[in-house]
DNA sequence: CTGGATCCCTGAGGATACTG
DNA sequence: CAGTATCCTCAGGGATCCAG
């Protein structure tokens, strides 16, 4: 349970599957659109999500290589929860930052 | 955004506020009911959640000391999303574990 | 273009012992 | 009871270079 929660609560997991909501994306597209992720962590995240059956990895044998990632059925079921969490984070971001400042000030 | 997602996606955050859903809890009660958390991480998690305004920490001056934790309004708004994520994890736990085994087997 | 391999650093996190 | 302090280990994660 803890490891599953670690997986689905991971920020990169949430951001990646959020981007795959309504279209498949290539590696470089994901790298561009998932703000702040390094190449290394994107690779790792994608491998894990593929391993866990949340997305599929399709290699198109061409030059240059073209690899597309798409959500699976299982991945889609996670999408709703993950999206809610991301939305909450976006909504209350400033509020939390302010509270942190206030808290740190009064201590 | 990344730091907020790191906060609300954290496994301990999700489990702790899930336990505070409908009642305030003492430190020792949380330690007992949040499976697998160490005293150290419970303390840290609670401090951070207090700092970020997700829960309140109330010290009752008595012997032995009695400290109670309760969700704030803000914490309650996170509850729904966090609960969904935890429910997803619980529902698909075995499925993911199986997929991992299969994936590791075929490689 | 899509990664894999390597190096390095920091922080997460457990175990244990101690205190008001 | 509710922590704090200390030590130690390991995974997260960036940077860089290399390859098919």
Tab-separated table of C-alpha atoms (C1' of nucleotides) in Angstrom:
chain	number	residue	atom	x	y	z
A	1	UNK	CA	0.000	0.000	0.000
A	2	UNK	CA	2.758	2.409	0.889
A	3	UNK	CA	4.632	1.690	-2.311
A	4	UNK	CA	1.502	2.142	-4.421
A	5	UNK	CA	0.785	5.436	-2.708
A	6	UNK	CA	4.386	6.425	-3.303
A	7	UNK	CA	3.879	5.696	-6.972
A	8	UNK	CA	0.587	7.478	-7.584
A	9	UNK	CA	1.357	10.369	-5.256
A	10	UNK	CA	4.648	11.082	-6.983
A	11	UNK	CA	4.720	14.534	-8.528
A	12	UNK	CA	6.234	13.345	-11.787
A	13	UNK	CA	3.669	10.571	-12.087
A	14	UNK	CA	0.841	13.033	-11.615
A	15	UNK	CA	2.246	15.571	-14.063
A	16	UNK	CA	3.092	13.022	-16.744
A	17	UNK	CA	-0.242	11.247	-16.819
A	18	UNK	CA	-1.954	14.609	-16.639
A	19	UNK	CA	-0.268	15.590	-19.878
A	20	UNK	CA	-1.302	12.344	-21.534
A	21	UNK	CA	-4.955	13.019	-20.753
A	22	UNK	CA	-6.194	13.499	-24.288
A	23	UNK	CA	-3.314	12.759	-26.612
A	24	UNK	CA	-0.261	10.571	-26.922
A	25	UNK	CA	3.055	12.352	-26.585
A	26	UNK	CA	6.597	11.729	-27.635
A	27	UNK	CA	9.513	11.723	-25.234
A	28	UNK	CA	10.728	15.149	-26.257
A	29	UNK	CA	7.222	16.584	-26.051
A	30	UNK	CA	6.824	15.284	-22.532
A	31	UNK	CA	10.207	16.644	-21.624
A	32	UNK	CA	9.154	20.062	-22.853
A	33	UNK	CA	5.708	20.107	-21.301
A	34	UNK	CA	6.427	18.611	-17.884
A	35	UNK	CA	8.027	21.626	-16.289
A	36	UNK	CA	11.222	21.044	-14.420
A	37	UNK	CA	11.709	17.355	-15.043
A	38	UNK	CA	15.152	16.157	-16.032
A	39	UNK	CA	15.752	13.709	-18.825
A	40	UNK	CA	16.813	11.133	-16.331
A	41	UNK	CA	13.723	11.395	-14.166
A	42	UNK	CA	11.422	11.436	-17.183
A	43	UNK	CA	12.965	8.207	-18.433
A	44	UNK	CA	12.690	6.624	-15.011
A	45	UNK	CA	9.131	7.763	-14.481
A	46	UNK	CA	8.022	6.505	-17.888
A	47	UNK	CA	9.693	3.138	-17.341
A	48	UNK	CA	7.988	2.690	-14.013
A	49	UNK	CA	4.590	3.732	-15.313
A	50	UNK	CA	4.987	1.323	-18.203
A	51	UNK	CA	6.030	-1.440	-15.853
A	52	UNK	CA	3.015	-0.799	-13.656
A	53	UNK	CA	0.660	-0.824	-16.615
A	54	UNK	CA	-0.375	2.817	-16.460
A	55	UNK	CA	0.884	3.670	-19.909
A	56	UNK	CA	2.144	2.044	-23.088
A	57	UNK	CA	5.374	2.730	-24.911
A	58	UNK	CA	5.241	2.446	-28.690
A	59	UNK	CA	8.416	2.551	-30.735
A	60	UNK	CA	8.027	3.560	-34.361
A	61	UNK	CA	11.046	2.202	-36.225
A	62	UNK	CA	12.131	5.241	-38.163
A	63	UNK	CA	14.982	7.661	-38.392
A	64	UNK	CA	15.049	9.602	-36.233
A	65	UNK	CA	13.432	7.245	-33.719
A	66	UNK	CA	9.912	8.071	-32.657
A	67	UNK	CA	8.552	6.810	-29.348
A	68	UNK	CA	5.021	7.582	-28.252
A	69	UNK	CA	3.503	7.233	-24.829
A	70	UNK	CA	-0.202	6.740	-24.216
A	71	UNK	CA	-2.320	6.066	-21.177
A	72	UNK	CA	-3.746	2.587	-20.701
A	73	UNK	CA	-7.212	1.889	-19.373
A	74	UNK	CA	-5.702	1.569	-15.910
A	75	UNK	CA	-3.859	4.822	-16.338
A	76	UNK	CA	-7.058	6.551	-17.316
A	77	UNK	CA	-8.750	5.457	-14.101
A	78	UNK	CA	-5.995	7.172	-12.159
A	79	UNK	CA	-6.321	10.315	-14.205
A	80	UNK	CA	-9.353	11.690	-12.406
A	81	UNK	CA	-7.867	11.416	-8.926
A	82	UNK	CA	-4.526	12.736	-10.054
A	83	UNK	CA	-6.115	15.663	-11.828
A	84	UNK	CA	-8.075	16.605	-8.719
A	85	UNK	CA	-4.939	16.592	-6.646
A	86	UNK	CA	-3.069	18.697	-9.176
A	87	UNK	CA	-5.976	21.121	-9.342
A	88	UNK	CA	-6.023	21.416	-5.567
A	89	UNK	CA	-2.313	22.143	-5.582
A	90	UNK	CA	-2.735	24.829	-8.229
A	91	UNK	CA	-5.681	26.417	-6.442
A	92	UNK	CA	-4.126	26.618	-2.992
A	93	UNK	CA	-0.546	27.182	-4.001
A	94	UNK	CA	-0.352	30.848	-3.091
A	95	UNK	CA	-2.362	30.359	0.081
A	96	UNK	CA	0.052	27.739	1.354
A	97	UNK	CA	3.093	29.769	0.403
A	98	UNK	CA	1.666	32.693	2.376
A	99	UNK	CA	0.971	30.521	5.397
A	100	UNK	CA	4.503	29.232	5.326
A	101	UNK	CA	5.872	32.733	5.322
A	102	UNK	CA	3.628	33.735	8.195
A	103	UNK	CA	4.482	30.611	10.172
A	104	UNK	CA	8.191	31.068	9.714
A	105	UNK	CA	7.856	34.731	10.688
A	106	UNK	CA	6.131	34.082	14.014
A	107	UNK	CA	8.672	31.514	15.118
B	1	UNK	CA	3.799	24.117	-7.930
B	2	UNK	CA	6.239	21.257	-7.716
B	3	UNK	CA	6.720	21.775	-4.015
B	4	UNK	CA	2.981	21.911	-3.375
B	5	UNK	CA	2.494	18.722	-5.334
B	6	UNK	CA	5.316	17.171	-3.361
B	7	UNK	CA	3.471	18.114	-0.192
B	8	UNK	CA	-0.018	16.917	-1.050
B	9	UNK	CA	1.147	13.847	-2.940
B	10	UNK	CA	3.285	12.668	-0.062
B	11	UNK	CA	2.172	9.307	1.260
B	12	UNK	CA	2.388	10.357	4.888
B	13	UNK	CA	0.413	13.523	4.219
B	14	UNK	CA	-2.335	11.532	2.556
B	15	UNK	CA	-2.490	8.885	5.252
B	16	UNK	CA	-2.401	11.342	8.142
B	17	UNK	CA	-5.140	13.644	6.927
B	18	UNK	CA	-7.166	10.609	5.933
B	19	UNK	CA	-7.136	9.495	9.550
B	20	UNK	CA	-8.204	12.912	10.748
B	21	UNK	CA	-11.276	12.816	8.529
B	22	UNK	CA	-13.915	12.686	11.227
B	23	UNK	CA	-12.155	13.022	14.532
B	24	UNK	CA	-9.193	14.704	16.153
B	25	UNK	CA	-6.389	12.370	17.125
B	26	UNK	CA	-3.524	12.431	19.573
B	27	UNK	CA	0.068	11.902	18.558
B	28	UNK	CA	0.183	8.352	19.847
B	29	UNK	CA	-3.119	7.511	18.192
B	30	UNK	CA	-1.818	8.733	14.851
B	31	UNK	CA	1.363	6.789	15.364
B	32	UNK	CA	-0.659	3.653	15.950
B	33	UNK	CA	-3.128	4.118	13.110
B	34	UNK	CA	-0.824	5.340	10.341
B	35	UNK	CA	0.764	2.038	9.439
B	36	UNK	CA	4.500	2.030	9.055
B	37	UNK	CA	5.280	5.613	9.957
B	38	UNK	CA	8.167	6.274	12.303
B	39	UNK	CA	7.927	8.678	15.210
B	40	UNK	CA	10.357	10.932	13.476
B	41	UNK	CA	8.447	11.135	10.219
B	42	UNK	CA	5.140	11.562	12.020
B	43	UNK	CA	6.539	14.540	13.903
B	44	UNK	CA	7.951	16.032	10.730
B	45	UNK	CA	4.798	15.467	8.733
B	46	UNK	CA	2.610	17.004	11.416
B	47	UNK	CA	4.880	20.036	11.721
B	48	UNK	CA	4.766	20.642	8.018
B	49	UNK	CA	1.030	20.213	7.779
B	50	UNK	CA	0.609	22.620	10.669
B	51	UNK	CA	2.950	25.098	9.032
B	52	UNK	CA	1.034	24.890	5.784
B	53	UNK	CA	-2.290	25.405	7.515
B	54	UNK	CA	-3.735	21.976	6.839
B	55	UNK	CA	-4.154	21.033	10.469
B	56	UNK	CA	-4.058	22.543	13.944
B	57	UNK	CA	-1.997	21.399	16.879
B	58	UNK	CA	-3.612	21.843	20.286
B	59	UNK	CA	-1.611	21.273	23.453
B	60	UNK	CA	-3.622	20.508	26.573
B	61	UNK	CA	-1.458	21.411	29.558
B	62	UNK	CA	-1.859	18.306	31.662
B	63	UNK	CA	0.148	15.408	32.980
B	64	UNK	CA	0.753	13.393	30.962
B	65	UNK	CA	0.796	15.875	28.090
B	66	UNK	CA	-2.030	15.669	25.620
B	67	UNK	CA	-1.649	17.016	22.097
B	68	UNK	CA	-4.477	16.813	19.628
B	69	UNK	CA	-4.402	17.262	15.893
B	70	UNK	CA	-7.394	18.363	13.845
B	71	UNK	CA	-7.952	19.276	10.229
B	72	UNK	CA	-8.459	22.916	9.338
B	73	UNK	CA	-10.909	24.133	6.734
B	74	UNK	CA	-8.105	24.080	4.208
B	75	UNK	CA	-7.145	20.565	5.230
B	76	UNK	CA	-10.708	19.431	4.747
B	77	UNK	CA	-10.734	20.667	1.177
B	78	UNK	CA	-7.761	18.451	0.446
B	79	UNK	CA	-9.416	15.483	2.070
B	80	UNK	CA	-11.606	14.548	-0.864
B	81	UNK	CA	-8.804	14.453	-3.424
B	82	UNK	CA	-6.471	12.656	-1.066
B	83	UNK	CA	-9.110	10.087	-0.211
B	84	UNK	CA	-9.738	9.373	-3.875
B	85	UNK	CA	-6.061	8.797	-4.471
B	86	UNK	CA	-5.775	6.504	-1.472
B	87	UNK	CA	-8.851	4.601	-2.603
B	88	UNK	CA	-7.391	4.169	-6.067
B	89	UNK	CA	-4.187	2.852	-4.563
B	90	UNK	CA	-6.081	0.375	-2.418
B	91	UNK	CA	-8.266	-0.776	-5.305
B	92	UNK	CA	-5.487	-1.339	-7.816
B	93	UNK	CA	-2.772	-2.458	-5.451
B	94	UNK	CA	-2.823	-6.135	-6.326
B	95	UNK	CA	-3.233	-5.432	-10.029
B	96	UNK	CA	-0.126	-3.283	-10.101
B	97	UNK	CA	1.877	-5.748	-8.062
B	98	UNK	CA	0.915	-8.474	-10.547
B	99	UNK	CA	1.886	-6.316	-13.509
B	100	UNK	CA	5.237	-5.622	-11.958
B	101	UNK	CA	5.893	-9.303	-11.510
B	102	UNK	CA	4.881	-10.013	-15.087
B	103	UNK	CA	6.966	-7.149	-16.453
B	104	UNK	CA	10.028	-8.205	-14.526
B	105	UNK	CA	9.516	-11.765	-15.698
B	106	UNK	CA	9.411	-10.958	-19.390
B	107	UNK	CA	12.579	-8.913	-19.288
C	1	DC	C1'	15.506	11.794	-31.259
C	2	DT	C1'	15.454	8.718	-27.392
C	3	DG	C1'	17.441	7.436	-24.274
C	4	DG	C1'	21.570	4.687	-21.320
C	5	DA	C1'	25.751	5.216	-18.139
C	6	DT	C1'	28.197	7.540	-14.757
C	7	DC	C1'	29.281	10.766	-11.028
C	8	DC	C1'	27.892	13.318	-7.291
C	9	DC	C1'	25.164	15.525	-3.857
C	10	DT	C1'	21.249	16.225	-0.922
C	11	DG	C1'	17.427	15.002	1.672
C	12	DA	C1'	14.100	11.182	2.975
C	13	DG	C1'	13.605	8.151	6.315
C	14	DG	C1'	14.556	4.288	9.871
C	15	DA	C1'	16.631	3.012	14.575
C	16	DT	C1'	17.791	4.148	18.868
C	17	DA	C1'	18.368	6.700	22.957
C	18	DC	C1'	17.146	10.588	25.753
C	19	DT	C1'	13.948	14.540	27.944
C	20	DG	C1'	10.070	17.624	29.935
D	1	DC	C1'	2.880	11.083	26.365
D	2	DA	C1'	5.007	13.639	22.927
D	3	DG	C1'	8.403	14.618	21.282
D	4	DT	C1'	14.066	15.972	20.353
D	5	DA	C1'	18.758	14.480	19.049
D	6	DT	C1'	21.944	11.602	16.737
D	7	DC	C1'	23.665	8.396	13.526
D	8	DC	C1'	23.365	5.935	9.390
D	9	DT	C1'	21.698	4.296	4.922
D	10	DC	C1'	19.655	4.604	0.568
D	11	DA	C1'	16.897	6.550	-3.042
D	12	DG	C1'	15.728	11.083	-5.461
D	13	DG	C1'	17.486	13.866	-8.633
D	14	DG	C1'	20.666	17.052	-11.416
D	15	DA	C1'	24.693	17.281	-14.802
D	16	DT	C1'	27.228	15.424	-18.202
D	17	DC	C1'	28.762	12.512	-21.712
D	18	DC	C1'	27.917	8.715	-24.869
D	19	DA	C1'	25.179	5.584	-28.291
D	20	DG	C1'	21.758	3.515	-31.646
